[in-house]
CSV table of C-alpha atoms in Angstrom, one decimal:
chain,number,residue,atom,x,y,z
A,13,UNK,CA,57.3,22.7,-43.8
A,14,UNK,CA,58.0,23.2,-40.1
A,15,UNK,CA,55.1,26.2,-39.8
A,16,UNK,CA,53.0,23.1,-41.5
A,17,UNK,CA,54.1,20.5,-38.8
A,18,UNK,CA,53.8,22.9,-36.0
A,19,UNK,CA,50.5,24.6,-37.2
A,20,UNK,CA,49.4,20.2,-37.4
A,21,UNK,CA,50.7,20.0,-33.5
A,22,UNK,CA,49.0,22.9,-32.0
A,23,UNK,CA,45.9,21.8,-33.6
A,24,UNK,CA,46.2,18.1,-32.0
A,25,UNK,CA,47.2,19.5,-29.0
A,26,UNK,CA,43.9,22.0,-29.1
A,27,UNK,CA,41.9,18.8,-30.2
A,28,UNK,CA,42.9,17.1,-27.1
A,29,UNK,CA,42.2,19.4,-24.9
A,30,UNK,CA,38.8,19.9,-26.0
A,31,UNK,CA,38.4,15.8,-25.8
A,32,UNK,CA,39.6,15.7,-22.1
A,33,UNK,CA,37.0,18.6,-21.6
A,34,UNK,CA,33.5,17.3,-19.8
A,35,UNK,CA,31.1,18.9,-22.6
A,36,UNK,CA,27.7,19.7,-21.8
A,37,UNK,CA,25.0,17.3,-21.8
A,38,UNK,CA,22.6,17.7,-25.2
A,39,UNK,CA,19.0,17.7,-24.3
A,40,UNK,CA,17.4,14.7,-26.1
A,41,UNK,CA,14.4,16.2,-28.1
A,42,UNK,CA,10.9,16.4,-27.1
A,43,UNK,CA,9.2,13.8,-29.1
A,44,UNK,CA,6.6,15.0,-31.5
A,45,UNK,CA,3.9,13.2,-30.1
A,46,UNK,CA,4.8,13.8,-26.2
A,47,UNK,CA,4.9,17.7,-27.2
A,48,UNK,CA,1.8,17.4,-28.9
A,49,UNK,CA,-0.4,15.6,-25.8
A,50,UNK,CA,1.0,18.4,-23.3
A,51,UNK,CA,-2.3,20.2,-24.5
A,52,UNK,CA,-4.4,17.9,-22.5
A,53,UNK,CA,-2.5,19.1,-19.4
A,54,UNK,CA,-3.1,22.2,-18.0
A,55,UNK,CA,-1.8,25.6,-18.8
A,56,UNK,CA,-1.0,26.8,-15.4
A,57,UNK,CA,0.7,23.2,-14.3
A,58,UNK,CA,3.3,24.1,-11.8
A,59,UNK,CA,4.9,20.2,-11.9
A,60,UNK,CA,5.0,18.0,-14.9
A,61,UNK,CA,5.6,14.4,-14.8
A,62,UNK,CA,6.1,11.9,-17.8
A,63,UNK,CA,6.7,8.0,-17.7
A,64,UNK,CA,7.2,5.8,-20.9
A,65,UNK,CA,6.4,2.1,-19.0
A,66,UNK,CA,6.8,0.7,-22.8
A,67,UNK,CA,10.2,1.9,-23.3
A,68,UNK,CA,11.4,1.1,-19.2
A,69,UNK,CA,10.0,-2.4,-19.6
A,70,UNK,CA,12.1,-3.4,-23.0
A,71,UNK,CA,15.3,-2.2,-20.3
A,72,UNK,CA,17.4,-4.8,-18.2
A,73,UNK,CA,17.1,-3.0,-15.5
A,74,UNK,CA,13.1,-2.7,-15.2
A,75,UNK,CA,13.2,-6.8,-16.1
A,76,UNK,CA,15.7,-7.5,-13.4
A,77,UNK,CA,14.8,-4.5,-10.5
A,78,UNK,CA,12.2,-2.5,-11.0
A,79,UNK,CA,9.0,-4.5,-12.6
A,80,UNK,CA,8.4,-6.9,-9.2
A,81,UNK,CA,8.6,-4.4,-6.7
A,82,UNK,CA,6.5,-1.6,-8.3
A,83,UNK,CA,3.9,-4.1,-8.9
A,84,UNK,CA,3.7,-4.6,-5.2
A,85,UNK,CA,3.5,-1.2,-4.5
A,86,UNK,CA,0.5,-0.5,-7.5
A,87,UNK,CA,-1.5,-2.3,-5.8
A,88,UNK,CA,-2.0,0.0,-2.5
A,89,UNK,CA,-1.1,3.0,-5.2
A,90,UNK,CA,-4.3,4.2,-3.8
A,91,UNK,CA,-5.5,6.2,-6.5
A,92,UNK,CA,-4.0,6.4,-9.7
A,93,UNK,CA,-2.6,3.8,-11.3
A,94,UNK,CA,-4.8,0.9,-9.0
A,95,UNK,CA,-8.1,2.8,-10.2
A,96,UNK,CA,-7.0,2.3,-14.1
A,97,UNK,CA,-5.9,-1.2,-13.3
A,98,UNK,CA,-9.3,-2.2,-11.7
A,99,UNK,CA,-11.5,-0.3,-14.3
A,100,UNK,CA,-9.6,-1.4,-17.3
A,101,UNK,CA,-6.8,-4.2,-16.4
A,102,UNK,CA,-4.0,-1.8,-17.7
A,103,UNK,CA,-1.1,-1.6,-15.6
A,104,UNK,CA,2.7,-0.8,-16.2
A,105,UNK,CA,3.6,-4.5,-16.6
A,106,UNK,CA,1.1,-4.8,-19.7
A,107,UNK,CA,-1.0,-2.3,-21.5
A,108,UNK,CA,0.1,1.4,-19.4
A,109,UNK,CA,2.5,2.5,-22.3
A,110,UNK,CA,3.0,6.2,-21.6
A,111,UNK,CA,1.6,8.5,-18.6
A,112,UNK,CA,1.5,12.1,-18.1
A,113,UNK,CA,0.6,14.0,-14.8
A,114,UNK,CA,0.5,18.0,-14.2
A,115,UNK,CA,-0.7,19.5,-11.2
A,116,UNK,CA,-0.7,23.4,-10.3
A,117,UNK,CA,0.1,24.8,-6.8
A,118,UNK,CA,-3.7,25.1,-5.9
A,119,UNK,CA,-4.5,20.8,-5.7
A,120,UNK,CA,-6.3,20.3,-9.4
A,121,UNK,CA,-4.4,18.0,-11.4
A,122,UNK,CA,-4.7,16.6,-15.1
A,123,UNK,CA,-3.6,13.0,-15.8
A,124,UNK,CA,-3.4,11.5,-19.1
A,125,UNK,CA,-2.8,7.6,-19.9
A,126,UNK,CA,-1.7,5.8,-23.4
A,127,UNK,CA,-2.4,2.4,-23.7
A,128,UNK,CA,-4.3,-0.6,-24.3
A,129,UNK,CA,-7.5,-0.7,-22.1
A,130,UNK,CA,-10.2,-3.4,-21.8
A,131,UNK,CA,-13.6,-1.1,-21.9
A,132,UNK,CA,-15.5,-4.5,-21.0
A,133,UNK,CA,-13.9,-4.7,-17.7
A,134,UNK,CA,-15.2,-0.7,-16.6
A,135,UNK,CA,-18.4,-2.0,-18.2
A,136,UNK,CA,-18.9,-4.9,-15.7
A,137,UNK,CA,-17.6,-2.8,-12.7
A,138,UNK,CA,-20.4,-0.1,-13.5
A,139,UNK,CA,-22.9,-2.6,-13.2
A,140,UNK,CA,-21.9,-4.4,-9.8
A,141,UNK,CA,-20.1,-2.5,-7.9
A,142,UNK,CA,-20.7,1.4,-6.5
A,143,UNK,CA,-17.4,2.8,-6.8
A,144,UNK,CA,-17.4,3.5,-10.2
A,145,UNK,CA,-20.5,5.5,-11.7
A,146,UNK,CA,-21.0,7.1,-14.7
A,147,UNK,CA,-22.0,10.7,-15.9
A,148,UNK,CA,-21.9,12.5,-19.2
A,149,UNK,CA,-20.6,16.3,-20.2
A,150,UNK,CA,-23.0,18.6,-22.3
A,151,UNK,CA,-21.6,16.8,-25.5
A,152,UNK,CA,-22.5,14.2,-24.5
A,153,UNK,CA,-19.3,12.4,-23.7
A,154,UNK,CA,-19.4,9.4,-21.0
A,155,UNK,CA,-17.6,10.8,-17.7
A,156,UNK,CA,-16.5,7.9,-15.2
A,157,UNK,CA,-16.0,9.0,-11.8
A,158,UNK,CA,-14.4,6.5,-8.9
A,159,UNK,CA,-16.5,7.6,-6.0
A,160,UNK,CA,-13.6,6.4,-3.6
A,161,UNK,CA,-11.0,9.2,-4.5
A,162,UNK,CA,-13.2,12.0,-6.3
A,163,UNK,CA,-11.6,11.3,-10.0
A,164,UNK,CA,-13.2,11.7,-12.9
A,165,UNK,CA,-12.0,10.0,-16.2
A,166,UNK,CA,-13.2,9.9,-20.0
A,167,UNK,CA,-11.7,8.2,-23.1
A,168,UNK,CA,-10.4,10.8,-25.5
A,169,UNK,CA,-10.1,8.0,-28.1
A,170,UNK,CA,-9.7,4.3,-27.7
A,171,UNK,CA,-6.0,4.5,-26.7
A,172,UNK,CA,-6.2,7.6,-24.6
A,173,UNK,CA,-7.6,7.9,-21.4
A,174,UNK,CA,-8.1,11.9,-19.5
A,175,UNK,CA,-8.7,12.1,-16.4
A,176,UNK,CA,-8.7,15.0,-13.6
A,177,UNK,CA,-9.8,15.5,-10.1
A,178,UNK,CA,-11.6,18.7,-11.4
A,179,UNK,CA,-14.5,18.7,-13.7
A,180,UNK,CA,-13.4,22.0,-15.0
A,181,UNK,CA,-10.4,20.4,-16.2
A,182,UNK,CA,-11.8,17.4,-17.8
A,183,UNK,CA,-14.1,20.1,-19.8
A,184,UNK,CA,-11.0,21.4,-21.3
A,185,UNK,CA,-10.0,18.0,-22.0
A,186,UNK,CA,-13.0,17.1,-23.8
A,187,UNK,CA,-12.9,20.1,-26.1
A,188,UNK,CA,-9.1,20.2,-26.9
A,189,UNK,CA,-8.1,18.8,-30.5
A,190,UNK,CA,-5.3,17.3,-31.8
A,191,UNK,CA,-3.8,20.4,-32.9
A,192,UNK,CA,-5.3,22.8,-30.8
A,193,UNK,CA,-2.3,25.0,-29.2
A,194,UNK,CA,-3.9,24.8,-25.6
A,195,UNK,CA,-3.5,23.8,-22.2
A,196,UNK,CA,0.4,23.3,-21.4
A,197,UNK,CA,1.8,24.2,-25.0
A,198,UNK,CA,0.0,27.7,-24.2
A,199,UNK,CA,2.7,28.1,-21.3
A,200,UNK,CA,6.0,28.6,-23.1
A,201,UNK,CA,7.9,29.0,-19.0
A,202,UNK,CA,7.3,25.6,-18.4
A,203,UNK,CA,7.6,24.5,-22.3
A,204,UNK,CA,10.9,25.8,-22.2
A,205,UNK,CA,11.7,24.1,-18.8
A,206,UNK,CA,10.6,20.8,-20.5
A,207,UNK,CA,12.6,21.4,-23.7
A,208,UNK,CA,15.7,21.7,-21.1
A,209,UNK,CA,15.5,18.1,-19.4
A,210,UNK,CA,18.5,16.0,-21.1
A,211,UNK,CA,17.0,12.5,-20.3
A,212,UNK,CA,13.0,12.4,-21.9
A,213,UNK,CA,12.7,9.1,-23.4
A,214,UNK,CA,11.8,7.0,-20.2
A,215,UNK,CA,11.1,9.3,-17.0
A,216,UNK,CA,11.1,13.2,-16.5
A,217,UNK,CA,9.6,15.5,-14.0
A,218,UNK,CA,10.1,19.2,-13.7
A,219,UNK,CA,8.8,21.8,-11.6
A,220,UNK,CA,9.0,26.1,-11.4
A,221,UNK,CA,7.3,25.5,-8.3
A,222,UNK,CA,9.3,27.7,-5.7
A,223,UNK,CA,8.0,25.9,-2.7
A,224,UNK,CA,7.9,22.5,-4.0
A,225,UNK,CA,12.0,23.1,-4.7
A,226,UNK,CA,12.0,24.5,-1.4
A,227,UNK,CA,10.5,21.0,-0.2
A,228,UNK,CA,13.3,18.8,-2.1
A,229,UNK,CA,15.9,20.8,-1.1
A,230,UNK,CA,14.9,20.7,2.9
A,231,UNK,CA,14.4,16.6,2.1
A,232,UNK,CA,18.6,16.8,0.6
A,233,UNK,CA,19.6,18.9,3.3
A,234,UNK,CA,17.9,16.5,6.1
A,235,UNK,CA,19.1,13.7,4.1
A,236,UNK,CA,22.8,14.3,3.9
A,237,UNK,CA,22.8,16.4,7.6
A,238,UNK,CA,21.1,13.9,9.3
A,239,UNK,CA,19.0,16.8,10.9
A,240,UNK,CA,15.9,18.1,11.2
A,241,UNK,CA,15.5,21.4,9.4
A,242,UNK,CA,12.9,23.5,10.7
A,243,UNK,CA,10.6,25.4,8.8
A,244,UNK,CA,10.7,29.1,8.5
A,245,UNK,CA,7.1,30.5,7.6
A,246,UNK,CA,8.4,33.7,6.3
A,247,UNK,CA,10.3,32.0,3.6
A,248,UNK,CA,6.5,30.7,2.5
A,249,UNK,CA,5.8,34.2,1.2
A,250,UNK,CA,8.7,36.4,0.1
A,251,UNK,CA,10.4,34.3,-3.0
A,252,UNK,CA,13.0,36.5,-4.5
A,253,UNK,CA,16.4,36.9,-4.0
A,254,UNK,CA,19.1,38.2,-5.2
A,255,UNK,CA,22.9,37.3,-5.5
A,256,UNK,CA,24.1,39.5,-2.5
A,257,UNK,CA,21.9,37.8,0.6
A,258,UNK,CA,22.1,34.1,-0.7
A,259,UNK,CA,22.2,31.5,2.0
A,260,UNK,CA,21.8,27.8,2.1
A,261,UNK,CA,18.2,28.5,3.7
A,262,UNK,CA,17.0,30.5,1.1
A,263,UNK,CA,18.8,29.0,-2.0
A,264,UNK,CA,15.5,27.6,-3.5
A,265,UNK,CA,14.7,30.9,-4.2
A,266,UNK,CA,17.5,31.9,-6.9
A,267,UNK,CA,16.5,28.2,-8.7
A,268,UNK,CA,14.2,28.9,-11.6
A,269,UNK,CA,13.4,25.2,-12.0
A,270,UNK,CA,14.4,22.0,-10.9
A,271,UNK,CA,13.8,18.7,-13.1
A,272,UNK,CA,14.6,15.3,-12.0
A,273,UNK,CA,15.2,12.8,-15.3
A,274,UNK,CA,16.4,9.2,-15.8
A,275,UNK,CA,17.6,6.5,-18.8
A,276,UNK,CA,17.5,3.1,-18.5
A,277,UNK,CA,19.6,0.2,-19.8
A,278,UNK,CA,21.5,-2.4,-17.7
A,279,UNK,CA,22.1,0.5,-15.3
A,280,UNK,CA,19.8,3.1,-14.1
A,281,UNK,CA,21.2,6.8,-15.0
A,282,UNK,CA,19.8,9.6,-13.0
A,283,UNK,CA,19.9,13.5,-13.7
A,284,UNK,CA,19.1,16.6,-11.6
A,285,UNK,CA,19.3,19.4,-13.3
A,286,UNK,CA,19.2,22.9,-11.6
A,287,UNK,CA,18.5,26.1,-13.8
A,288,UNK,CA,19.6,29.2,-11.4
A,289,UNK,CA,18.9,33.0,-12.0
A,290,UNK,CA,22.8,34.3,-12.4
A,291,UNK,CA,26.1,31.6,-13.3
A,292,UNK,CA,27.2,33.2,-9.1
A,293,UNK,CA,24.0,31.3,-8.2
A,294,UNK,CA,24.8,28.6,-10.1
A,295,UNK,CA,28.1,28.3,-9.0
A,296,UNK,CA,26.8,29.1,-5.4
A,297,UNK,CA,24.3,26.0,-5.6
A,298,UNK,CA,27.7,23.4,-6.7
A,299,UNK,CA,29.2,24.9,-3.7
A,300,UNK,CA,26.9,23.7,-1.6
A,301,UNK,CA,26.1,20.5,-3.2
A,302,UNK,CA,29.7,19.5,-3.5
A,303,UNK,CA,29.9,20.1,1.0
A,304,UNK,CA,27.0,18.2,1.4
A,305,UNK,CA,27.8,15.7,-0.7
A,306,UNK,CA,31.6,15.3,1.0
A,307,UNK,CA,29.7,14.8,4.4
A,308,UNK,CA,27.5,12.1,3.2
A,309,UNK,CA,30.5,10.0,1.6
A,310,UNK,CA,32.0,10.8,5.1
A,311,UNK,CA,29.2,9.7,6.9
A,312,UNK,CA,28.3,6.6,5.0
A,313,UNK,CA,31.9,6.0,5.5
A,314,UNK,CA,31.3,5.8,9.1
A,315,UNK,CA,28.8,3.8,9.1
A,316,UNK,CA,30.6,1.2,6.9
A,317,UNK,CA,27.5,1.1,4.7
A,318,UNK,CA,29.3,-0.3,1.4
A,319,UNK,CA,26.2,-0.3,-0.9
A,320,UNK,CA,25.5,3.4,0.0
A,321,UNK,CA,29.4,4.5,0.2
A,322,UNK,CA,29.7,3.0,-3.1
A,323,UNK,CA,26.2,4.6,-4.9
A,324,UNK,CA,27.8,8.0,-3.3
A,325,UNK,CA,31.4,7.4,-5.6
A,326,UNK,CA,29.2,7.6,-8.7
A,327,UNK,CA,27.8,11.0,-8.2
A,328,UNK,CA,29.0,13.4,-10.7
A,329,UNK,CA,28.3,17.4,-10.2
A,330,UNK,CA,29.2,19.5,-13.2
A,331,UNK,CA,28.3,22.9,-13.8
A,332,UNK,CA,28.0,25.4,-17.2
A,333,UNK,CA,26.7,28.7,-17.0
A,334,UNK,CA,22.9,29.2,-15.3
A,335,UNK,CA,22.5,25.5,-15.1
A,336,UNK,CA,23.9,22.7,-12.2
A,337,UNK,CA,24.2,19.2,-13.2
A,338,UNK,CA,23.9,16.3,-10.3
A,339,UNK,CA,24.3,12.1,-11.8
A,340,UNK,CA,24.4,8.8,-10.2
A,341,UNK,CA,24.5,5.9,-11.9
A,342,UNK,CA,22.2,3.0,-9.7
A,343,UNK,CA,22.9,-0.8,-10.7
A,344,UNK,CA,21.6,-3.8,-8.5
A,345,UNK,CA,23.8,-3.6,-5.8
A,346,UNK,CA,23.2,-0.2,-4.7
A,347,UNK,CA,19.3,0.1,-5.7
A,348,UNK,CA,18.3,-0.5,-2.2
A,349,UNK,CA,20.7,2.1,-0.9
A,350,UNK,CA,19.1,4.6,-3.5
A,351,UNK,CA,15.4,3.9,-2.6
A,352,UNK,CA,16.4,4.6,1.2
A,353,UNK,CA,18.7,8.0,0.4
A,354,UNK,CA,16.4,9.5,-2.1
A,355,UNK,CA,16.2,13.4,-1.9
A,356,UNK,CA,13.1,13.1,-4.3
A,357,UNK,CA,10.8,11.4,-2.6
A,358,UNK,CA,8.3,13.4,-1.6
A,359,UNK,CA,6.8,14.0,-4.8
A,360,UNK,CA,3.2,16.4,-4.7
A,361,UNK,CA,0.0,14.8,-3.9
A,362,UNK,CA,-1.9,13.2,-6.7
């Protein structure tokens, strides 16, 4: 009987322990129909970017924060989303759903939109006005082409728009099926990247990019430093490393890929999630994150900034074998203290 009872305790006490344990964060799966349009985008994409606007806008938080002020900024978007607002009145308030955007280290991009579009409205702009015009691929498919910007667009089906700055691109569009294992799905590095991101239901990015980590870690380091970090050119061409010659200069190196993901509900919940080549990198990389992100609580601190002191108390930085894990949580009172602070805002040209 007392083997039983204490058998019963160490048990609880094991139970316990595991409970007051921070576990690692489940990656949400892929859905079946995201995974299946990542053939539209192309195979050698070096950064991957998906928004669900239908799912943000059911959210509190895009209702209360978001909605107004990215409206104001869609319309001096420039490109993307103010062309497919023009030419067919969707826009993320009504009728963009879902949008997907790729683009490899050499400037071609692939952009694919889900939604509701009015085909009357392109119709009429074709007919008055010069900066849409119209041209067709050897199938015979209707290419549109906004003579402003240089992109090209077609409709895949009548709630599916492709579009590309390169006509090579939109070729592959054009002749990809359904089912066809092409484009993205035919790159199982990045696939697997994607697969990784914990958060996929409202916003993800990722990127193997080396330089483009390079970029958002030079934007966290000015960031948190206050100082200008100058470039090093030779960095720009050797991008290995290994454990032993690690430095805060050349740490982008040893991260495989970077991805950037966020949930919404009455708060704003925002992941970065760092895959490094060895757990010593890994554990290298919290290091460095934890320092810098002491001196920003420090400085803020300083400056008696309460909105931004108090978004910094809600970063969590965890760590579990290759992979480093950086969250905030952003509610209304420190929104405009994120949008000011943000380490990711440089994202690549579209």
């Amino acid at each position: 009987m007392k083997s039983h009872q204490k058998f019963t305790a160490i048990a609880v006490l094991f139970l316990l322990l595991l409970s007051s344990c921070s576990l690692r964060p489940d990656p949400e799966p892929l859905p079946f129909s995201v995974q299946t349009t990542l053939n539209l985008l192309q195979e050698n994409s070096q950064f991957v970017m998906y928004l669900n606007f239908k799912s943000m806008r059911r959210t509190e938080f895009w209702k209360k924060n978001i909605s107004d002020s990215i409206l104001n900024a869609e319309k001096t978007f420039g490109s993307l989303l103010n062309t497919f607002k023009v030419s067919t009145g969707a826009s993320i308030s009504e009728g963009l759903d879902e949008l997907y955007y790729s683009n490899s280290w050499f400037g071609e991009n692939a952009i694919v939109l889900k939604g509701i579009f009015n085909r009357t409205t392109l119709d009429t702009l074709l007919a008055r006005d010069s900066v849409f015009s119209i041209t067709k691929s050897r199938d015979g498919t209707n290419i549109y082409v906004n003579n402003e910007n240089g992109l090209y667009f077609f409709f895949k089906d009548n709630f599916t728009i492709c579009a590309s700055n390169y006509l090579k691109q939109i070729d592959e569009m054009i002749e990809t099926s359904d089912t066809s294992k092409a484009g993205l799905l035919s790159n199982p590095k990045m696939l697997e990247t994607i697969q990784s991101v914990v958060n996929k239901e409202n916003l993800w990015m990722v990127t193997n990019e080396k330089m483009f980590i390079r970029g958002l870690f030079m934007n966290l380091l000015e960031t948190t430093s206050g100082k200008h970090i100058e470039e090093n050119d030779s960095a720009a061409v050797d991008t290995t490393v290994t454990d032993e010659n690690l430095n805060v200069r050349n740490l982008y190196k040893a991260v495989n890929s970077l991805s950037f993901s966020a949930k919404m509900g009455t708060d704003l919940s925002l992941l970065v999630q760092g895959e490094c080549i060895s757990e010593r990198t890994s554990k290298y990389l919290s290091e460095i994150l934890s320092g810098l992100i002491t001196v920003a609580k420090l400085s803020e601190k300083d400056k008696q900034d309460p909105e931004t002191s108090q978004m910094l108390k809600n970063i969590e930085l965890d760590r579990y074998d290759e992979t480093v894990y950086v969250s905030v949580t952003i509610d209304e009172k420190n929104l405009a203290a994120f949008r000011s602070k943000n380490p990711m805002r440089t994202p690549p040209e579209m």
